[in-house]
Amino acid sequence: MSITFTDNQIKVLHSAQEIQARISEVADQIRHDYQDLDNLVVVGVLKGAFVFTADLIRAVGLSCQVEFIRLSSYEGTQGSNEFKIYDLTLPSLKDKNILIVEDIIDSGRTAKFLTEFFKNQAGVNTVKLVSLFDKPCKRLEELKDIKADYCCFNVDDKFILGYGLDFDQKYRELPYIGYVEGLC
Ligand code: IMP
Ligand code: MG
């Protein structure tokens, strides 16, 4: 059954303006760290990070190659290491500096998998991860050390949506980050 929220059930956590202001700060750090490195490849993780990736590369403003991969961790399989992988097709990453762009780090399984996956690519130079959100209260005990190199916002035990993030494949088009009371 499909669940739909009314407009007044969705509360604003971060407005569109707040999101852009914070992205601009994080983009400054990334520009500073990468300005002397060539071969930057920004890899957006679909679907949730597509809006963030588009805004981030423009805020950073460095020359880069942009790639997308698509996977999702299975819902409701806590402790499992399984992913549904839709597309991990990539060109050669030899000598490249990879910046993975995630929407949110929750259990930490996706971030761990992706970081290891990219570090294992032949000849890759560096691998870092930027996440729009971190939800540390949901991190699996054994993945407590998993964290993003750059992170825009922390969120407590809320399920968030909008700005590319979905609830049941809906609400990605919202310009702000919202949440629904009682949903986590
Ligand atoms: P992890 O592997 O458990 O860290 O899961 C990360 C993925 O779960 C993210 O890339 C999101 O797609 C999804 N996710 C986790 N929390 C939320 C949320 O609050 N809103 C929307 N998607 C979420
Ligand atoms: Mg998702």
mmCIF file with all atom_site columns, C-alpha atoms and ligand atoms in Angstrom:
data_model
loop_
_atom_site.group_PDB
_atom_site.id
_atom_site.type_symbol
_atom_site.label_atom_id
_atom_site.label_alt_id
_atom_site.label_comp_id
_atom_site.label_asym_id
_atom_site.label_entity_id
_atom_site.label_seq_id
_atom_site.pdbx_PDB_ins_code
_atom_site.Cartn_x
_atom_site.Cartn_y
_atom_site.Cartn_z
_atom_site.occupancy
_atom_site.B_iso_or_equiv
_atom_site.pdbx_formal_charge
_atom_site.auth_seq_id
_atom_site.auth_comp_id
_atom_site.auth_asym_id
_atom_site.auth_atom_id
_atom_site.pdbx_PDB_model_num
ATOM   1   C  CA  . MET A 1 1   ? 0.000  0.000  0.000   1.00 0.00 ? 1   MET A CA  1
ATOM   2   C  CA  . SER A 1 2   ? 1.299  3.420  -0.909  1.00 0.00 ? 2   SER A CA  1
ATOM   3   C  CA  . ILE A 1 3   ? 1.534  6.019  1.889   1.00 0.00 ? 3   ILE A CA  1
ATOM   4   C  CA  . THR A 1 4   ? 1.149  9.683  0.991   1.00 0.00 ? 4   THR A CA  1
ATOM   5   C  CA  . PHE A 1 5   ? 1.715  12.613 3.347   1.00 0.00 ? 5   PHE A CA  1
ATOM   6   C  CA  . THR A 1 6   ? -0.181 15.870 3.247   1.00 0.00 ? 6   THR A CA  1
ATOM   7   C  CA  . ASP A 1 7   ? 1.817  19.097 2.987   1.00 0.00 ? 7   ASP A CA  1
ATOM   8   C  CA  . ASN A 1 8   ? 1.283  19.953 6.651   1.00 0.00 ? 8   ASN A CA  1
ATOM   9   C  CA  . GLN A 1 9   ? 2.494  16.518 7.806   1.00 0.00 ? 9   GLN A CA  1
ATOM   10  C  CA  . ILE A 1 10  ? 5.902  17.246 6.285   1.00 0.00 ? 10  ILE A CA  1
ATOM   11  C  CA  . LYS A 1 11  ? 7.924  19.576 8.533   1.00 0.00 ? 11  LYS A CA  1
ATOM   12  C  CA  . VAL A 1 12  ? 10.869 21.537 7.176   1.00 0.00 ? 12  VAL A CA  1
ATOM   13  C  CA  . LEU A 1 13  ? 14.184 20.468 8.697   1.00 0.00 ? 13  LEU A CA  1
ATOM   14  C  CA  . HIS A 1 14  ? 16.441 22.493 6.371   1.00 0.00 ? 14  HIS A CA  1
ATOM   15  C  CA  . SER A 1 15  ? 15.161 25.072 3.904   1.00 0.00 ? 15  SER A CA  1
ATOM   16  C  CA  . ALA A 1 16  ? 16.488 25.290 0.347   1.00 0.00 ? 16  ALA A CA  1
ATOM   17  C  CA  . GLN A 1 17  ? 18.513 28.366 1.397   1.00 0.00 ? 17  GLN A CA  1
ATOM   18  C  CA  . GLU A 1 18  ? 20.047 26.599 4.401   1.00 0.00 ? 18  GLU A CA  1
ATOM   19  C  CA  . ILE A 1 19  ? 21.019 23.637 2.223   1.00 0.00 ? 19  ILE A CA  1
ATOM   20  C  CA  . GLN A 1 20  ? 22.770 25.863 -0.332  1.00 0.00 ? 20  GLN A CA  1
ATOM   21  C  CA  . ALA A 1 21  ? 24.574 27.834 2.390   1.00 0.00 ? 21  ALA A CA  1
ATOM   22  C  CA  . ARG A 1 22  ? 25.922 24.662 3.992   1.00 0.00 ? 22  ARG A CA  1
ATOM   23  C  CA  . ILE A 1 23  ? 26.874 23.126 0.627   1.00 0.00 ? 23  ILE A CA  1
ATOM   24  C  CA  . SER A 1 24  ? 28.825 26.277 -0.129  1.00 0.00 ? 24  SER A CA  1
ATOM   25  C  CA  . GLU A 1 25  ? 30.841 25.875 3.117   1.00 0.00 ? 25  GLU A CA  1
ATOM   26  C  CA  . VAL A 1 26  ? 31.577 22.197 2.442   1.00 0.00 ? 26  VAL A CA  1
ATOM   27  C  CA  . ALA A 1 27  ? 32.422 22.996 -1.193  1.00 0.00 ? 27  ALA A CA  1
ATOM   28  C  CA  . ASP A 1 28  ? 35.022 25.496 0.051   1.00 0.00 ? 28  ASP A CA  1
ATOM   29  C  CA  . GLN A 1 29  ? 36.737 22.727 2.055   1.00 0.00 ? 29  GLN A CA  1
ATOM   30  C  CA  . ILE A 1 30  ? 36.641 20.356 -0.928  1.00 0.00 ? 30  ILE A CA  1
ATOM   31  C  CA  . ARG A 1 31  ? 38.017 23.012 -3.320  1.00 0.00 ? 31  ARG A CA  1
ATOM   32  C  CA  . HIS A 1 32  ? 40.821 23.753 -0.879  1.00 0.00 ? 32  HIS A CA  1
ATOM   33  C  CA  . ASP A 1 33  ? 41.735 20.057 -0.553  1.00 0.00 ? 33  ASP A CA  1
ATOM   34  C  CA  . TYR A 1 34  ? 41.531 19.218 -4.279  1.00 0.00 ? 34  TYR A CA  1
ATOM   35  C  CA  . GLN A 1 35  ? 42.786 22.385 -5.948  1.00 0.00 ? 35  GLN A CA  1
ATOM   36  C  CA  . ASP A 1 36  ? 46.272 20.967 -6.539  1.00 0.00 ? 36  ASP A CA  1
ATOM   37  C  CA  . LEU A 1 37  ? 45.096 17.485 -7.547  1.00 0.00 ? 37  LEU A CA  1
ATOM   38  C  CA  . ASP A 1 38  ? 44.258 16.609 -11.145 1.00 0.00 ? 38  ASP A CA  1
ATOM   39  C  CA  . ASN A 1 39  ? 41.987 13.802 -12.234 1.00 0.00 ? 39  ASN A CA  1
ATOM   40  C  CA  . LEU A 1 40  ? 39.056 14.420 -9.895  1.00 0.00 ? 40  LEU A CA  1
ATOM   41  C  CA  . VAL A 1 41  ? 36.195 11.995 -10.487 1.00 0.00 ? 41  VAL A CA  1
ATOM   42  C  CA  . VAL A 1 42  ? 32.968 12.758 -8.635  1.00 0.00 ? 42  VAL A CA  1
ATOM   43  C  CA  . VAL A 1 43  ? 30.804 9.636  -8.288  1.00 0.00 ? 43  VAL A CA  1
ATOM   44  C  CA  . GLY A 1 44  ? 27.185 10.262 -7.344  1.00 0.00 ? 44  GLY A CA  1
ATOM   45  C  CA  . VAL A 1 45  ? 25.247 7.405  -5.754  1.00 0.00 ? 45  VAL A CA  1
ATOM   46  C  CA  . LEU A 1 46  ? 21.808 7.121  -7.338  1.00 0.00 ? 46  LEU A CA  1
ATOM   47  C  CA  . LYS A 1 47  ? 19.168 7.754  -6.745  1.00 0.00 ? 47  LYS A CA  1
ATOM   48  C  CA  . GLY A 1 48  ? 19.270 9.744  -3.509  1.00 0.00 ? 48  GLY A CA  1
ATOM   49  C  CA  . ALA A 1 49  ? 22.385 11.835 -4.223  1.00 0.00 ? 49  ALA A CA  1
ATOM   50  C  CA  . PHE A 1 50  ? 21.479 13.115 -7.690  1.00 0.00 ? 50  PHE A CA  1
ATOM   51  C  CA  . VAL A 1 51  ? 20.318 16.590 -6.611  1.00 0.00 ? 51  VAL A CA  1
ATOM   52  C  CA  . PHE A 1 52  ? 23.155 17.018 -4.111  1.00 0.00 ? 52  PHE A CA  1
ATOM   53  C  CA  . THR A 1 53  ? 25.751 15.922 -6.695  1.00 0.00 ? 53  THR A CA  1
ATOM   54  C  CA  . ALA A 1 54  ? 24.495 18.488 -9.208  1.00 0.00 ? 54  ALA A CA  1
ATOM   55  C  CA  . ASP A 1 55  ? 24.625 21.341 -6.692  1.00 0.00 ? 55  ASP A CA  1
ATOM   56  C  CA  . LEU A 1 56  ? 27.922 20.230 -5.143  1.00 0.00 ? 56  LEU A CA  1
ATOM   57  C  CA  . ILE A 1 57  ? 29.977 20.088 -8.365  1.00 0.00 ? 57  ILE A CA  1
ATOM   58  C  CA  . ARG A 1 58  ? 28.824 23.606 -9.273  1.00 0.00 ? 58  ARG A CA  1
ATOM   59  C  CA  . ALA A 1 59  ? 29.593 24.932 -5.785  1.00 0.00 ? 59  ALA A CA  1
ATOM   60  C  CA  . VAL A 1 60  ? 33.067 23.335 -5.819  1.00 0.00 ? 60  VAL A CA  1
ATOM   61  C  CA  . GLY A 1 61  ? 33.707 24.676 -9.301  1.00 0.00 ? 61  GLY A CA  1
ATOM   62  C  CA  . LEU A 1 62  ? 36.758 22.508 -10.048 1.00 0.00 ? 62  LEU A CA  1
ATOM   63  C  CA  . SER A 1 63  ? 37.176 20.667 -13.321 1.00 0.00 ? 63  SER A CA  1
ATOM   64  C  CA  . CYS A 1 64  ? 35.977 17.080 -12.767 1.00 0.00 ? 64  CYS A CA  1
ATOM   65  C  CA  . GLN A 1 65  ? 34.658 13.966 -14.438 1.00 0.00 ? 65  GLN A CA  1
ATOM   66  C  CA  . VAL A 1 66  ? 31.182 12.996 -13.201 1.00 0.00 ? 66  VAL A CA  1
ATOM   67  C  CA  . GLU A 1 67  ? 30.021 9.394  -12.945 1.00 0.00 ? 67  GLU A CA  1
ATOM   68  C  CA  . PHE A 1 68  ? 26.991 7.791  -11.366 1.00 0.00 ? 68  PHE A CA  1
ATOM   69  C  CA  . ILE A 1 69  ? 26.489 4.383  -9.863  1.00 0.00 ? 69  ILE A CA  1
ATOM   70  C  CA  . ARG A 1 70  ? 23.260 2.930  -8.583  1.00 0.00 ? 70  ARG A CA  1
ATOM   71  C  CA  . LEU A 1 71  ? 22.727 0.666  -5.643  1.00 0.00 ? 71  LEU A CA  1
ATOM   72  C  CA  . SER A 1 72  ? 20.660 0.424  -2.489  1.00 0.00 ? 72  SER A CA  1
ATOM   73  C  CA  . SER A 1 73  ? 20.960 -1.432 0.745   1.00 0.00 ? 73  SER A CA  1
ATOM   74  C  CA  . TYR A 1 74  ? 18.089 -3.794 1.428   1.00 0.00 ? 74  TYR A CA  1
ATOM   75  C  CA  . GLU A 1 75  ? 15.559 -2.367 3.829   1.00 0.00 ? 75  GLU A CA  1
ATOM   76  C  CA  . GLY A 1 76  ? 14.803 -4.339 6.969   1.00 0.00 ? 76  GLY A CA  1
ATOM   77  C  CA  . THR A 1 77  ? 17.858 -6.578 6.853   1.00 0.00 ? 77  THR A CA  1
ATOM   78  C  CA  . GLN A 1 78  ? 19.802 -5.168 9.771   1.00 0.00 ? 78  GLN A CA  1
ATOM   79  C  CA  . GLY A 1 79  ? 23.218 -6.715 10.076  1.00 0.00 ? 79  GLY A CA  1
ATOM   80  C  CA  . SER A 1 80  ? 23.168 -8.106 6.561   1.00 0.00 ? 80  SER A CA  1
ATOM   81  C  CA  . ASN A 1 81  ? 25.893 -7.081 4.140   1.00 0.00 ? 81  ASN A CA  1
ATOM   82  C  CA  . GLU A 1 82  ? 23.721 -7.393 1.086   1.00 0.00 ? 82  GLU A CA  1
ATOM   83  C  CA  . PHE A 1 83  ? 23.105 -4.726 -1.494  1.00 0.00 ? 83  PHE A CA  1
ATOM   84  C  CA  . LYS A 1 84  ? 20.906 -4.519 -4.448  1.00 0.00 ? 84  LYS A CA  1
ATOM   85  C  CA  . ILE A 1 85  ? 23.382 -3.435 -7.106  1.00 0.00 ? 85  ILE A CA  1
ATOM   86  C  CA  . TYR A 1 86  ? 21.799 -1.919 -10.184 1.00 0.00 ? 86  TYR A CA  1
ATOM   87  C  CA  . ASP A 1 87  ? 24.808 -0.391 -11.901 1.00 0.00 ? 87  ASP A CA  1
ATOM   88  C  CA  . LEU A 1 88  ? 28.472 -0.240 -10.921 1.00 0.00 ? 88  LEU A CA  1
ATOM   89  C  CA  . THR A 1 89  ? 29.738 0.266  -14.470 1.00 0.00 ? 89  THR A CA  1
ATOM   90  C  CA  . LEU A 1 90  ? 32.683 2.660  -14.498 1.00 0.00 ? 90  LEU A CA  1
ATOM   91  C  CA  . PRO A 1 91  ? 35.498 3.667  -16.869 1.00 0.00 ? 91  PRO A CA  1
ATOM   92  C  CA  . SER A 1 92  ? 39.112 3.044  -15.823 1.00 0.00 ? 92  SER A CA  1
ATOM   93  C  CA  . LEU A 1 93  ? 39.885 4.840  -12.570 1.00 0.00 ? 93  LEU A CA  1
ATOM   94  C  CA  . LYS A 1 94  ? 43.672 4.580  -12.916 1.00 0.00 ? 94  LYS A CA  1
ATOM   95  C  CA  . ASP A 1 95  ? 45.377 7.630  -11.352 1.00 0.00 ? 95  ASP A CA  1
ATOM   96  C  CA  . LYS A 1 96  ? 41.988 9.155  -10.489 1.00 0.00 ? 96  LYS A CA  1
ATOM   97  C  CA  . ASN A 1 97  ? 41.013 10.918 -7.284  1.00 0.00 ? 97  ASN A CA  1
ATOM   98  C  CA  . ILE A 1 98  ? 37.551 9.656  -6.396  1.00 0.00 ? 98  ILE A CA  1
ATOM   99  C  CA  . LEU A 1 99  ? 35.022 11.666 -4.448  1.00 0.00 ? 99  LEU A CA  1
ATOM   100 C  CA  . ILE A 1 100 ? 31.963 9.527  -3.680  1.00 0.00 ? 100 ILE A CA  1
ATOM   101 C  CA  . VAL A 1 101 ? 28.786 11.567 -3.137  1.00 0.00 ? 101 VAL A CA  1
ATOM   102 C  CA  . GLU A 1 102 ? 26.172 9.979  -0.849  1.00 0.00 ? 102 GLU A CA  1
ATOM   103 C  CA  . ASP A 1 103 ? 22.832 11.297 0.378   1.00 0.00 ? 103 ASP A CA  1
ATOM   104 C  CA  . ILE A 1 104 ? 22.955 9.869  3.922   1.00 0.00 ? 104 ILE A CA  1
ATOM   105 C  CA  . ILE A 1 105 ? 25.054 7.492  5.983   1.00 0.00 ? 105 ILE A CA  1
ATOM   106 C  CA  . ASP A 1 106 ? 22.731 5.437  8.133   1.00 0.00 ? 106 ASP A CA  1
ATOM   107 C  CA  . SER A 1 107 ? 23.822 1.900  9.157   1.00 0.00 ? 107 SER A CA  1
ATOM   108 C  CA  . GLY A 1 108 ? 27.147 2.598  7.407   1.00 0.00 ? 108 GLY A CA  1
ATOM   109 C  CA  . ARG A 1 109 ? 26.946 -0.486 5.175   1.00 0.00 ? 109 ARG A CA  1
ATOM   110 C  CA  . THR A 1 110 ? 26.702 1.407  1.874   1.00 0.00 ? 110 THR A CA  1
ATOM   111 C  CA  . ALA A 1 111 ? 29.539 3.778  2.778   1.00 0.00 ? 111 ALA A CA  1
ATOM   112 C  CA  . LYS A 1 112 ? 31.780 0.879  3.852   1.00 0.00 ? 112 LYS A CA  1
ATOM   113 C  CA  . PHE A 1 113 ? 31.033 -1.126 0.735   1.00 0.00 ? 113 PHE A CA  1
ATOM   114 C  CA  . LEU A 1 114 ? 31.610 1.822  -1.614  1.00 0.00 ? 114 LEU A CA  1
ATOM   115 C  CA  . THR A 1 115 ? 34.815 3.008  0.030   1.00 0.00 ? 115 THR A CA  1
ATOM   116 C  CA  . GLU A 1 116 ? 36.285 -0.501 -0.190  1.00 0.00 ? 116 GLU A CA  1
ATOM   117 C  CA  . PHE A 1 117 ? 34.978 -0.995 -3.728  1.00 0.00 ? 117 PHE A CA  1
ATOM   118 C  CA  . PHE A 1 118 ? 36.702 2.175  -4.975  1.00 0.00 ? 118 PHE A CA  1
ATOM   119 C  CA  . LYS A 1 119 ? 39.921 1.583  -3.043  1.00 0.00 ? 119 LYS A CA  1
ATOM   120 C  CA  . ASN A 1 120 ? 40.129 -1.809 -4.777  1.00 0.00 ? 120 ASN A CA  1
ATOM   121 C  CA  . GLN A 1 121 ? 39.867 -0.362 -8.289  1.00 0.00 ? 121 GLN A CA  1
ATOM   122 C  CA  . ALA A 1 122 ? 43.103 -0.840 -10.255 1.00 0.00 ? 122 ALA A CA  1
ATOM   123 C  CA  . GLY A 1 123 ? 45.528 2.078  -9.957  1.00 0.00 ? 123 GLY A CA  1
ATOM   124 C  CA  . VAL A 1 124 ? 43.139 4.440  -8.184  1.00 0.00 ? 124 VAL A CA  1
ATOM   125 C  CA  . ASN A 1 125 ? 44.926 7.339  -6.512  1.00 0.00 ? 125 ASN A CA  1
ATOM   126 C  CA  . THR A 1 126 ? 42.712 8.576  -3.630  1.00 0.00 ? 126 THR A CA  1
ATOM   127 C  CA  . VAL A 1 127 ? 39.182 7.830  -2.382  1.00 0.00 ? 127 VAL A CA  1
ATOM   128 C  CA  . LYS A 1 128 ? 37.091 10.135 -0.197  1.00 0.00 ? 128 LYS A CA  1
ATOM   129 C  CA  . LEU A 1 129 ? 33.408 10.372 0.616   1.00 0.00 ? 129 LEU A CA  1
ATOM   130 C  CA  . VAL A 1 130 ? 31.127 13.373 1.009   1.00 0.00 ? 130 VAL A CA  1
ATOM   131 C  CA  . SER A 1 131 ? 27.662 12.880 2.466   1.00 0.00 ? 131 SER A CA  1
ATOM   132 C  CA  . LEU A 1 132 ? 24.798 15.336 2.667   1.00 0.00 ? 132 LEU A CA  1
ATOM   133 C  CA  . PHE A 1 133 ? 23.688 13.761 5.978   1.00 0.00 ? 133 PHE A CA  1
ATOM   134 C  CA  . ASP A 1 134 ? 25.036 11.568 8.708   1.00 0.00 ? 134 ASP A CA  1
ATOM   135 C  CA  . LYS A 1 135 ? 22.657 9.734  11.033  1.00 0.00 ? 135 LYS A CA  1
ATOM   136 C  CA  . PRO A 1 136 ? 25.111 8.419  13.666  1.00 0.00 ? 136 PRO A CA  1
ATOM   137 C  CA  . CYS A 1 137 ? 22.409 7.003  15.965  1.00 0.00 ? 137 CYS A CA  1
ATOM   138 C  CA  . LYS A 1 138 ? 21.669 4.350  13.302  1.00 0.00 ? 138 LYS A CA  1
ATOM   139 C  CA  . ARG A 1 139 ? 25.245 3.199  12.782  1.00 0.00 ? 139 ARG A CA  1
ATOM   140 C  CA  . LEU A 1 140 ? 25.797 -0.533 13.275  1.00 0.00 ? 140 LEU A CA  1
ATOM   141 C  CA  . GLU A 1 141 ? 28.003 -1.218 16.294  1.00 0.00 ? 141 GLU A CA  1
ATOM   142 C  CA  . GLU A 1 142 ? 30.718 -2.805 14.151  1.00 0.00 ? 142 GLU A CA  1
ATOM   143 C  CA  . LEU A 1 143 ? 30.689 0.150  11.723  1.00 0.00 ? 143 LEU A CA  1
ATOM   144 C  CA  . LYS A 1 144 ? 31.038 2.900  14.344  1.00 0.00 ? 144 LYS A CA  1
ATOM   145 C  CA  . ASP A 1 145 ? 34.295 4.070  12.723  1.00 0.00 ? 145 ASP A CA  1
ATOM   146 C  CA  . ILE A 1 146 ? 32.632 4.648  9.327   1.00 0.00 ? 146 ILE A CA  1
ATOM   147 C  CA  . LYS A 1 147 ? 32.304 8.352  8.664   1.00 0.00 ? 147 LYS A CA  1
ATOM   148 C  CA  . ALA A 1 148 ? 32.325 10.735 5.741   1.00 0.00 ? 148 ALA A CA  1
ATOM   149 C  CA  . ASP A 1 149 ? 35.380 12.859 4.966   1.00 0.00 ? 149 ASP A CA  1
ATOM   150 C  CA  . TYR A 1 150 ? 32.995 15.776 4.422   1.00 0.00 ? 150 TYR A CA  1
ATOM   151 C  CA  . CYS A 1 151 ? 29.456 16.034 5.753   1.00 0.00 ? 151 CYS A CA  1
ATOM   152 C  CA  . CYS A 1 152 ? 26.871 18.802 5.470   1.00 0.00 ? 152 CYS A CA  1
ATOM   153 C  CA  . PHE A 1 153 ? 24.442 17.968 8.297   1.00 0.00 ? 153 PHE A CA  1
ATOM   154 C  CA  . ASN A 1 154 ? 23.880 15.540 11.148  1.00 0.00 ? 154 ASN A CA  1
ATOM   155 C  CA  . VAL A 1 155 ? 20.373 14.273 11.759  1.00 0.00 ? 155 VAL A CA  1
ATOM   156 C  CA  . ASP A 1 156 ? 18.969 12.440 14.783  1.00 0.00 ? 156 ASP A CA  1
ATOM   157 C  CA  . ASP A 1 157 ? 16.543 9.534  14.604  1.00 0.00 ? 157 ASP A CA  1
ATOM   158 C  CA  . LYS A 1 158 ? 14.277 10.976 11.876  1.00 0.00 ? 158 LYS A CA  1
ATOM   159 C  CA  . PHE A 1 159 ? 13.422 9.712  8.425   1.00 0.00 ? 159 PHE A CA  1
ATOM   160 C  CA  . ILE A 1 160 ? 14.128 12.600 6.092   1.00 0.00 ? 160 ILE A CA  1
ATOM   161 C  CA  . LEU A 1 161 ? 12.909 13.249 2.578   1.00 0.00 ? 161 LEU A CA  1
ATOM   162 C  CA  . GLY A 1 162 ? 13.154 15.809 -0.205  1.00 0.00 ? 162 GLY A CA  1
ATOM   163 C  CA  . TYR A 1 163 ? 16.102 17.341 -2.051  1.00 0.00 ? 163 TYR A CA  1
ATOM   164 C  CA  . GLY A 1 164 ? 16.641 14.010 -3.845  1.00 0.00 ? 164 GLY A CA  1
ATOM   165 C  CA  . LEU A 1 165 ? 15.852 11.749 -0.881  1.00 0.00 ? 165 LEU A CA  1
ATOM   166 C  CA  . ASP A 1 166 ? 12.761 9.619  -1.123  1.00 0.00 ? 166 ASP A CA  1
ATOM   167 C  CA  . PHE A 1 167 ? 10.152 7.995  0.996   1.00 0.00 ? 167 PHE A CA  1
ATOM   168 C  CA  . ASP A 1 168 ? 8.888  5.026  -1.030  1.00 0.00 ? 168 ASP A CA  1
ATOM   169 C  CA  . GLN A 1 169 ? 10.248 6.641  -4.239  1.00 0.00 ? 169 GLN A CA  1
ATOM   170 C  CA  . LYS A 1 170 ? 8.311  9.848  -3.602  1.00 0.00 ? 170 LYS A CA  1
ATOM   171 C  CA  . TYR A 1 171 ? 9.142  13.424 -2.478  1.00 0.00 ? 171 TYR A CA  1
ATOM   172 C  CA  . ARG A 1 172 ? 12.536 13.654 -4.220  1.00 0.00 ? 172 ARG A CA  1
ATOM   173 C  CA  . GLU A 1 173 ? 11.339 16.835 -5.948  1.00 0.00 ? 173 GLU A CA  1
ATOM   174 C  CA  . LEU A 1 174 ? 10.890 18.854 -2.742  1.00 0.00 ? 174 LEU A CA  1
ATOM   175 C  CA  . PRO A 1 175 ? 13.394 21.757 -2.678  1.00 0.00 ? 175 PRO A CA  1
ATOM   176 C  CA  . TYR A 1 176 ? 13.870 21.435 1.101   1.00 0.00 ? 176 TYR A CA  1
ATOM   177 C  CA  . ILE A 1 177 ? 14.716 18.582 3.501   1.00 0.00 ? 177 ILE A CA  1
ATOM   178 C  CA  . GLY A 1 178 ? 11.642 17.546 5.416   1.00 0.00 ? 178 GLY A CA  1
ATOM   179 C  CA  . TYR A 1 179 ? 10.598 14.949 7.932   1.00 0.00 ? 179 TYR A CA  1
ATOM   180 C  CA  . VAL A 1 180 ? 7.367  13.462 9.195   1.00 0.00 ? 180 VAL A CA  1
ATOM   181 C  CA  . GLU A 1 181 ? 6.783  13.340 12.944  1.00 0.00 ? 181 GLU A CA  1
ATOM   182 C  CA  . GLY A 1 182 ? 6.918  9.752  14.214  1.00 0.00 ? 182 GLY A CA  1
ATOM   183 C  CA  . LEU A 1 183 ? 8.626  8.344  11.111  1.00 0.00 ? 183 LEU A CA  1
ATOM   184 C  CA  . CYS A 1 184 ? 12.156 7.057  11.707  1.00 0.00 ? 184 CYS A CA  1
HETATM 185 P  P1  . IMP B 2 .   ? 23.082 2.566  4.949   1.00 0.00 ? 1   IMP B P1  1
HETATM 186 O  O1  . IMP B 2 .   ? 23.761 1.587  4.067   1.00 0.00 ? 1   IMP B O1  1
HETATM 187 O  O2  . IMP B 2 .   ? 22.229 1.905  5.987   1.00 0.00 ? 1   IMP B O2  1
HETATM 188 O  O3  . IMP B 2 .   ? 24.024 3.586  5.559   1.00 0.00 ? 1   IMP B O3  1
HETATM 189 O  O4  . IMP B 2 .   ? 21.992 3.282  4.071   1.00 0.00 ? 1   IMP B O4  1
HETATM 190 C  C1  . IMP B 2 .   ? 22.182 4.434  3.400   1.00 0.00 ? 1   IMP B C1  1
HETATM 191 C  C2  . IMP B 2 .   ? 21.014 4.592  2.441   1.00 0.00 ? 1   IMP B C2  1
HETATM 192 O  O5  . IMP B 2 .   ? 19.747 4.415  3.106   1.00 0.00 ? 1   IMP B O5  1
HETATM 193 C  C3  . IMP B 2 .   ? 20.996 6.006  1.934   1.00 0.00 ? 1   IMP B C3  1
HETATM 194 O  O6  . IMP B 2 .   ? 21.793 6.132  0.769   1.00 0.00 ? 1   IMP B O6  1
HETATM 195 C  C4  . IMP B 2 .   ? 19.533 6.237  1.686   1.00 0.00 ? 1   IMP B C4  1
HETATM 196 O  O7  . IMP B 2 .   ? 19.183 5.836  0.377   1.00 0.00 ? 1   IMP B O7  1
HETATM 197 C  C5  . IMP B 2 .   ? 18.803 5.368  2.677   1.00 0.00 ? 1   IMP B C5  1
HETATM 198 N  N1  . IMP B 2 .   ? 18.340 6.159  3.838   1.00 0.00 ? 1   IMP B N1  1
HETATM 199 C  C6  . IMP B 2 .   ? 18.748 6.033  5.119   1.00 0.00 ? 1   IMP B C6  1
HETATM 200 N  N2  . IMP B 2 .   ? 18.119 6.904  5.932   1.00 0.00 ? 1   IMP B N2  1
HETATM 201 C  C7  . IMP B 2 .   ? 17.289 7.617  5.131   1.00 0.00 ? 1   IMP B C7  1
HETATM 202 C  C8  . IMP B 2 .   ? 16.368 8.706  5.377   1.00 0.00 ? 1   IMP B C8  1
HETATM 203 O  O8  . IMP B 2 .   ? 16.188 9.210  6.490   1.00 0.00 ? 1   IMP B O8  1
HETATM 204 N  N3  . IMP B 2 .   ? 15.715 9.170  4.284   1.00 0.00 ? 1   IMP B N3  1
HETATM 205 C  C9  . IMP B 2 .   ? 15.889 8.673  3.026   1.00 0.00 ? 1   IMP B C9  1
HETATM 206 N  N4  . IMP B 2 .   ? 16.728 7.663  2.752   1.00 0.00 ? 1   IMP B N4  1
HETATM 207 C  C10 . IMP B 2 .   ? 17.428 7.147  3.799   1.00 0.00 ? 1   IMP B C10 1
HETATM 208 MG MG  . MG  B 3 .   ? 17.381 5.913  -0.956  1.00 0.00 ? 2   MG  B MG  1
#
